mmCIF file of C-alpha atoms in Angstrom:
data_model
loop_
_atom_site.group_PDB
_atom_site.id
_atom_site.type_symbol
_atom_site.label_atom_id
_atom_site.label_comp_id
_atom_site.label_asym_id
_atom_site.label_seq_id
_atom_site.Cartn_x
_atom_site.Cartn_y
_atom_site.Cartn_z
ATOM 1 C CA GLY A 1 83.776 195.585 65.714
ATOM 2 C CA GLU A 2 84.174 199.219 66.487
ATOM 3 C CA SER A 3 86.769 201.201 64.659
ATOM 4 C CA VAL A 4 88.073 203.765 67.076
ATOM 5 C CA GLY A 5 91.508 205.164 67.604
ATOM 6 C CA LEU A 6 93.551 205.141 70.735
ATOM 7 C CA HIS A 7 90.694 206.456 72.839
ATOM 8 C CA LEU A 8 87.916 204.112 73.755
ATOM 9 C CA PRO A 9 84.327 205.271 73.772
ATOM 10 C CA THR A 10 83.277 205.937 77.330
ATOM 11 C CA LEU A 11 79.980 205.408 79.096
ATOM 12 C CA SER A 12 79.644 207.256 82.361
ATOM 13 C CA VAL A 13 76.751 206.325 84.665
ATOM 14 C CA GLN A 14 75.606 206.766 88.239
ATOM 15 C CA GLU A 15 75.552 203.846 90.659
ATOM 16 C CA GLY A 16 72.220 202.115 90.453
ATOM 17 C CA ASP A 17 71.525 203.113 86.856
ATOM 18 C CA ASN A 18 71.169 200.544 84.100
ATOM 19 C CA SER A 19 73.977 200.530 81.532
ATOM 20 C CA ILE A 20 73.835 199.552 77.880
ATOM 21 C CA ILE A 21 77.033 198.876 75.984
ATOM 22 C CA ASN A 22 76.888 198.348 72.240
ATOM 23 C CA CYS A 23 78.983 196.449 69.754
ATOM 24 C CA ALA A 24 78.744 196.290 65.977
ATOM 25 C CA TYR A 25 80.193 193.055 64.661
ATOM 26 C CA SER A 26 81.597 192.580 61.210
ATOM 27 C CA ASN A 27 80.903 189.079 59.909
ATOM 28 C CA SER A 28 77.351 188.005 59.122
ATOM 29 C CA ALA A 29 78.565 184.387 59.300
ATOM 30 C CA SER A 30 79.615 184.717 62.945
ATOM 31 C CA ASP A 31 77.621 182.320 65.074
ATOM 32 C CA TYR A 32 78.976 182.760 68.580
ATOM 33 C CA PHE A 33 79.426 185.956 70.561
ATOM 34 C CA ILE A 34 81.019 186.688 73.907
ATOM 35 C CA TRP A 35 81.144 189.737 76.162
ATOM 36 C CA TYR A 36 84.258 190.276 78.260
ATOM 37 C CA LYS A 37 85.059 192.632 81.119
ATOM 38 C CA GLN A 38 88.614 193.828 81.605
ATOM 39 C CA GLU A 39 89.628 195.684 84.730
ATOM 40 C CA SER A 40 92.796 197.720 84.857
ATOM 41 C CA GLY A 41 95.863 195.505 85.164
ATOM 42 C CA LYS A 42 93.951 192.291 84.629
ATOM 43 C CA GLY A 43 93.146 189.942 81.817
ATOM 44 C CA PRO A 44 89.668 189.823 80.249
ATOM 45 C CA GLN A 45 86.982 188.035 82.192
ATOM 46 C CA PHE A 46 84.092 186.175 80.570
ATOM 47 C CA ILE A 47 80.702 187.745 81.322
ATOM 48 C CA ILE A 48 78.129 186.120 79.081
ATOM 49 C CA ASP A 49 77.844 184.501 75.682
ATOM 50 C CA ILE A 50 75.141 183.982 73.077
ATOM 51 C CA ARG A 51 74.794 181.837 69.982
ATOM 52 C CA SER A 52 73.301 183.051 66.751
ATOM 53 C CA ASN A 53 70.182 180.927 67.143
ATOM 54 C CA MET A 54 69.171 183.142 70.059
ATOM 55 C CA ASP A 55 68.384 186.842 70.254
ATOM 56 C CA LYS A 56 68.496 187.284 74.009
ATOM 57 C CA ARG A 57 70.233 185.683 76.933
ATOM 58 C CA GLN A 58 70.166 186.660 80.586
ATOM 59 C CA GLY A 59 72.658 186.171 83.355
ATOM 60 C CA GLN A 60 73.019 187.634 86.790
ATOM 61 C CA ARG A 61 72.366 191.393 86.351
ATOM 62 C CA VAL A 62 73.439 191.140 82.699
ATOM 63 C CA THR A 63 71.513 190.613 79.490
ATOM 64 C CA VAL A 64 72.913 190.228 76.005
ATOM 65 C CA LEU A 65 70.819 191.077 72.981
ATOM 66 C CA LEU A 66 71.703 189.992 69.470
ATOM 67 C CA ASN A 67 70.282 191.599 66.345
ATOM 68 C CA LYS A 68 71.573 189.651 63.366
ATOM 69 C CA THR A 69 69.751 191.827 60.869
ATOM 70 C CA VAL A 70 71.944 194.817 61.635
ATOM 71 C CA LYS A 71 74.866 192.847 63.077
ATOM 72 C CA HIS A 72 74.551 194.434 66.490
ATOM 73 C CA LEU A 73 75.189 193.130 69.956
ATOM 74 C CA SER A 74 74.423 194.852 73.232
ATOM 75 C CA LEU A 75 75.202 194.209 76.866
ATOM 76 C CA GLN A 76 72.787 195.488 79.464
ATOM 77 C CA ILE A 77 73.942 195.733 83.069
ATOM 78 C CA ALA A 78 71.220 196.260 85.637
ATOM 79 C CA ALA A 79 71.742 198.334 88.769
ATOM 80 C CA THR A 80 75.309 199.203 87.836
ATOM 81 C CA GLN A 81 77.794 199.194 90.693
ATOM 82 C CA PRO A 82 81.213 200.860 91.081
ATOM 83 C CA GLY A 83 82.777 197.418 90.777
ATOM 84 C CA ASP A 84 81.400 197.233 87.243
ATOM 85 C CA SER A 85 83.802 199.981 86.169
ATOM 86 C CA ALA A 86 86.001 198.409 83.504
ATOM 87 C CA VAL A 87 86.474 198.095 79.760
ATOM 88 C CA TYR A 88 83.882 195.885 78.108
ATOM 89 C CA PHE A 89 84.370 194.348 74.700
ATOM 90 C CA CYS A 90 82.642 191.868 72.512
ATOM 91 C CA ALA A 91 84.070 188.998 70.519
ATOM 92 C CA GLU A 92 82.574 187.294 67.475
ATOM 93 C CA ILE A 93 83.510 183.826 66.340
ATOM 94 C CA THR A 94 82.721 182.106 63.084
ATOM 95 C CA GLY A 95 82.219 178.398 63.489
ATOM 96 C CA GLY A 96 84.448 177.449 60.628
ATOM 97 C CA SER A 97 87.510 179.226 61.933
ATOM 98 C CA TYR A 98 87.143 179.275 65.714
ATOM 99 C CA ILE A 99 89.271 182.430 65.625
ATOM 100 C CA PRO A 100 87.739 185.269 67.643
ATOM 101 C CA THR A 101 87.568 188.841 66.422
ATOM 102 C CA PHE A 102 87.306 191.413 69.173
ATOM 103 C CA GLY A 103 85.684 194.789 69.278
ATOM 104 C CA ARG A 104 87.731 197.706 70.551
ATOM 105 C CA GLY A 105 85.832 198.051 73.751
ATOM 106 C CA THR A 106 83.885 200.585 75.746
ATOM 107 C CA SER A 107 85.091 202.050 79.000
ATOM 108 C CA LEU A 108 82.346 202.013 81.634
ATOM 109 C CA ILE A 109 82.768 204.446 84.515
ATOM 110 C CA VAL A 110 80.366 204.117 87.410
ATOM 111 C CA HIS A 111 80.134 207.057 89.778
ATOM 112 C CA PRO A 112 79.140 206.321 93.373
ATOM 113 C CA LYS B 1 92.058 176.110 91.945
ATOM 114 C CA ALA B 2 94.840 178.412 90.773
ATOM 115 C CA GLY B 3 94.126 180.602 87.768
ATOM 116 C CA VAL B 4 96.142 181.065 84.617
ATOM 117 C CA THR B 5 99.616 182.310 85.423
ATOM 118 C CA GLN B 6 101.950 184.145 83.114
ATOM 119 C CA THR B 7 105.625 184.941 83.535
ATOM 120 C CA PRO B 8 107.224 187.336 83.494
ATOM 121 C CA ARG B 9 104.668 190.056 84.181
ATOM 122 C CA TYR B 10 106.802 192.830 82.758
ATOM 123 C CA LEU B 11 109.630 192.790 80.264
ATOM 124 C CA ILE B 12 111.772 195.377 78.522
ATOM 125 C CA LYS B 13 113.692 194.430 75.393
ATOM 126 C CA THR B 14 115.435 196.260 72.582
ATOM 127 C CA ARG B 15 114.775 196.025 68.867
ATOM 128 C CA GLY B 16 116.223 192.944 67.249
ATOM 129 C CA GLN B 17 116.206 190.847 70.385
ATOM 130 C CA GLN B 18 113.973 187.874 70.934
ATOM 131 C CA VAL B 19 111.696 187.103 73.849
ATOM 132 C CA THR B 20 110.009 184.045 75.323
ATOM 133 C CA LEU B 21 106.851 184.306 77.399
ATOM 134 C CA SER B 22 105.430 181.524 79.517
ATOM 135 C CA CYS B 23 101.897 180.502 80.394
ATOM 136 C CA SER B 24 100.652 177.891 82.852
ATOM 137 C CA PRO B 25 96.985 177.028 82.277
ATOM 138 C CA ILE B 26 94.442 176.125 84.898
ATOM 139 C CA SER B 27 94.963 172.577 86.072
ATOM 140 C CA GLY B 28 93.132 170.177 83.782
ATOM 141 C CA HIS B 29 92.850 172.660 80.916
ATOM 142 C CA ARG B 30 94.396 171.421 77.704
ATOM 143 C CA SER B 31 93.746 174.304 75.314
ATOM 144 C CA VAL B 32 95.937 177.391 75.499
ATOM 145 C CA SER B 33 95.470 180.468 73.335
ATOM 146 C CA TRP B 34 97.640 183.551 73.014
ATOM 147 C CA TYR B 35 96.525 187.085 72.286
ATOM 148 C CA GLN B 36 98.173 190.449 71.705
ATOM 149 C CA GLN B 37 96.528 193.564 73.077
ATOM 150 C CA THR B 38 97.569 197.072 72.000
ATOM 151 C CA PRO B 39 95.836 200.451 72.247
ATOM 152 C CA GLY B 40 95.882 200.778 68.474
ATOM 153 C CA GLN B 41 94.707 197.332 67.374
ATOM 154 C CA GLY B 42 92.884 196.104 70.437
ATOM 155 C CA LEU B 43 92.864 192.423 71.261
ATOM 156 C CA GLN B 44 94.038 190.104 68.503
ATOM 157 C CA PHE B 45 94.279 186.321 68.396
ATOM 158 C CA LEU B 46 97.768 184.926 67.881
ATOM 159 C CA PHE B 47 97.409 181.134 68.049
ATOM 160 C CA GLU B 48 95.917 178.248 69.967
ATOM 161 C CA TYR B 49 97.538 175.027 71.115
ATOM 162 C CA PHE B 50 95.967 171.744 72.128
ATOM 163 C CA SER B 51 97.777 168.506 72.909
ATOM 164 C CA GLU B 52 101.113 170.063 71.942
ATOM 165 C CA THR B 53 99.815 170.970 68.464
ATOM 166 C CA GLN B 54 98.978 174.338 67.027
ATOM 167 C CA ARG B 55 95.309 174.102 66.177
ATOM 168 C CA ASN B 56 94.480 177.635 65.035
ATOM 169 C CA LYS B 57 96.576 180.599 63.972
ATOM 170 C CA GLY B 58 95.837 184.284 63.615
ATOM 171 C CA ASN B 59 97.226 186.710 61.103
ATOM 172 C CA PHE B 60 100.654 187.423 62.543
ATOM 173 C CA PRO B 61 104.086 187.121 60.900
ATOM 174 C CA GLY B 62 106.280 184.089 61.376
ATOM 175 C CA ARG B 63 108.354 185.961 63.968
ATOM 176 C CA PHE B 64 105.613 184.977 66.380
ATOM 177 C CA SER B 65 105.713 181.325 67.329
ATOM 178 C CA GLY B 66 104.675 179.125 70.171
ATOM 179 C CA ARG B 67 104.692 175.668 71.565
ATOM 180 C CA GLN B 68 102.923 173.584 74.135
ATOM 181 C CA PHE B 69 104.405 170.990 76.418
ATOM 182 C CA SER B 70 102.973 167.668 77.540
ATOM 183 C CA ASN B 71 101.789 169.245 80.817
ATOM 184 C CA SER B 72 99.821 171.821 78.766
ATOM 185 C CA ARG B 73 102.107 174.684 79.731
ATOM 186 C CA SER B 74 102.807 176.915 76.773
ATOM 187 C CA GLU B 75 105.428 179.360 75.627
ATOM 188 C CA MET B 76 105.378 181.944 72.913
ATOM 189 C CA ASN B 77 108.410 183.420 71.264
ATOM 190 C CA VAL B 78 108.856 186.613 69.330
ATOM 191 C CA SER B 79 112.063 186.910 67.343
ATOM 192 C CA THR B 80 113.682 190.035 65.907
ATOM 193 C CA LEU B 81 111.573 192.339 68.032
ATOM 194 C CA GLU B 82 110.141 195.511 66.519
ATOM 195 C CA LEU B 83 108.885 198.604 68.304
ATOM 196 C CA GLY B 84 105.357 197.677 67.249
ATOM 197 C CA ASP B 85 105.580 194.441 69.224
ATOM 198 C CA SER B 86 105.189 196.440 72.437
ATOM 199 C CA ALA B 87 101.962 195.138 73.850
ATOM 200 C CA LEU B 88 100.208 193.188 76.550
ATOM 201 C CA TYR B 89 100.429 189.488 75.698
ATOM 202 C CA LEU B 90 97.604 187.461 77.151
ATOM 203 C CA CYS B 91 97.266 183.759 77.561
ATOM 204 C CA ALA B 92 93.920 182.022 78.005
ATOM 205 C CA SER B 93 93.108 178.431 78.803
ATOM 206 C CA SER B 94 90.045 176.252 78.469
ATOM 207 C CA LEU B 95 89.239 172.607 79.017
ATOM 208 C CA VAL B 96 89.308 171.261 75.486
ATOM 209 C CA ARG B 97 87.866 173.429 72.786
ATOM 210 C CA GLY B 98 89.488 176.868 72.621
ATOM 211 C CA THR B 99 87.227 179.686 71.656
ATOM 212 C CA SER B 100 84.058 178.345 70.171
ATOM 213 C CA GLN B 101 82.576 175.942 72.616
ATOM 214 C CA GLU B 102 83.589 176.819 76.124
ATOM 215 C CA THR B 103 84.675 179.597 78.419
ATOM 216 C CA GLN B 104 88.251 180.743 78.250
ATOM 217 C CA TYR B 105 90.036 181.968 81.347
ATOM 218 C CA PHE B 106 92.622 184.661 80.858
ATOM 219 C CA GLY B 107 95.837 185.258 82.722
ATOM 220 C CA PRO B 108 96.954 188.730 83.829
ATOM 221 C CA GLY B 109 99.248 189.108 80.831
ATOM 222 C CA THR B 110 102.880 189.941 80.195
ATOM 223 C CA ARG B 111 103.526 193.561 79.358
ATOM 224 C CA LEU B 112 106.343 193.797 76.829
ATOM 225 C CA LEU B 113 108.050 197.061 76.026
ATOM 226 C CA VAL B 114 110.406 197.168 73.056
ATOM 227 C CA LEU B 115 112.855 200.069 72.999
#
């Protein structure tokens, strides 16, 4: 995952734009990946997941892309809305351990 | 259906004390996992319980412990608190298989401040 300090990377977009949030994962043996959204004062909320035998998965307004060659995961949000403003982070899980490792997160700010 | 509930929501303790946090999973969920979230380290897995047994454990010292009751409710305990234990402690529940096979639902967390 990302290695940042106390300050999260921030992505600032206009309402209606498409957003792309990136995550570099650490373990080439990880076979399950999850994106979470965390709004201020709340616990993380599951958005979408993908297994390592896939390179793309689509949900409602969200798409996750997995590039195993460079150990990179991205979350694309279409037509971003102010309600999408939150911290987004990825999690990687290796089948043998079932213990998730989380990225630090990216703060998405959507301007109306 | 009610979501995951955690009590208390906020807690202030002093160094050396111990603390117990409680988590009630979604009805019917049998797996409960605990996480620590800090600005410096992000979100880290503590442990997971299923059927009153610890099934997985993260890389935390023995001061951090937990248990699960027959109704799937879970508690975690931190003994001999240190300043660095100040964090948001999150509980998540899922039906059967914790993190690898199914969606976890998180509670709002307990914010612990150690002075």
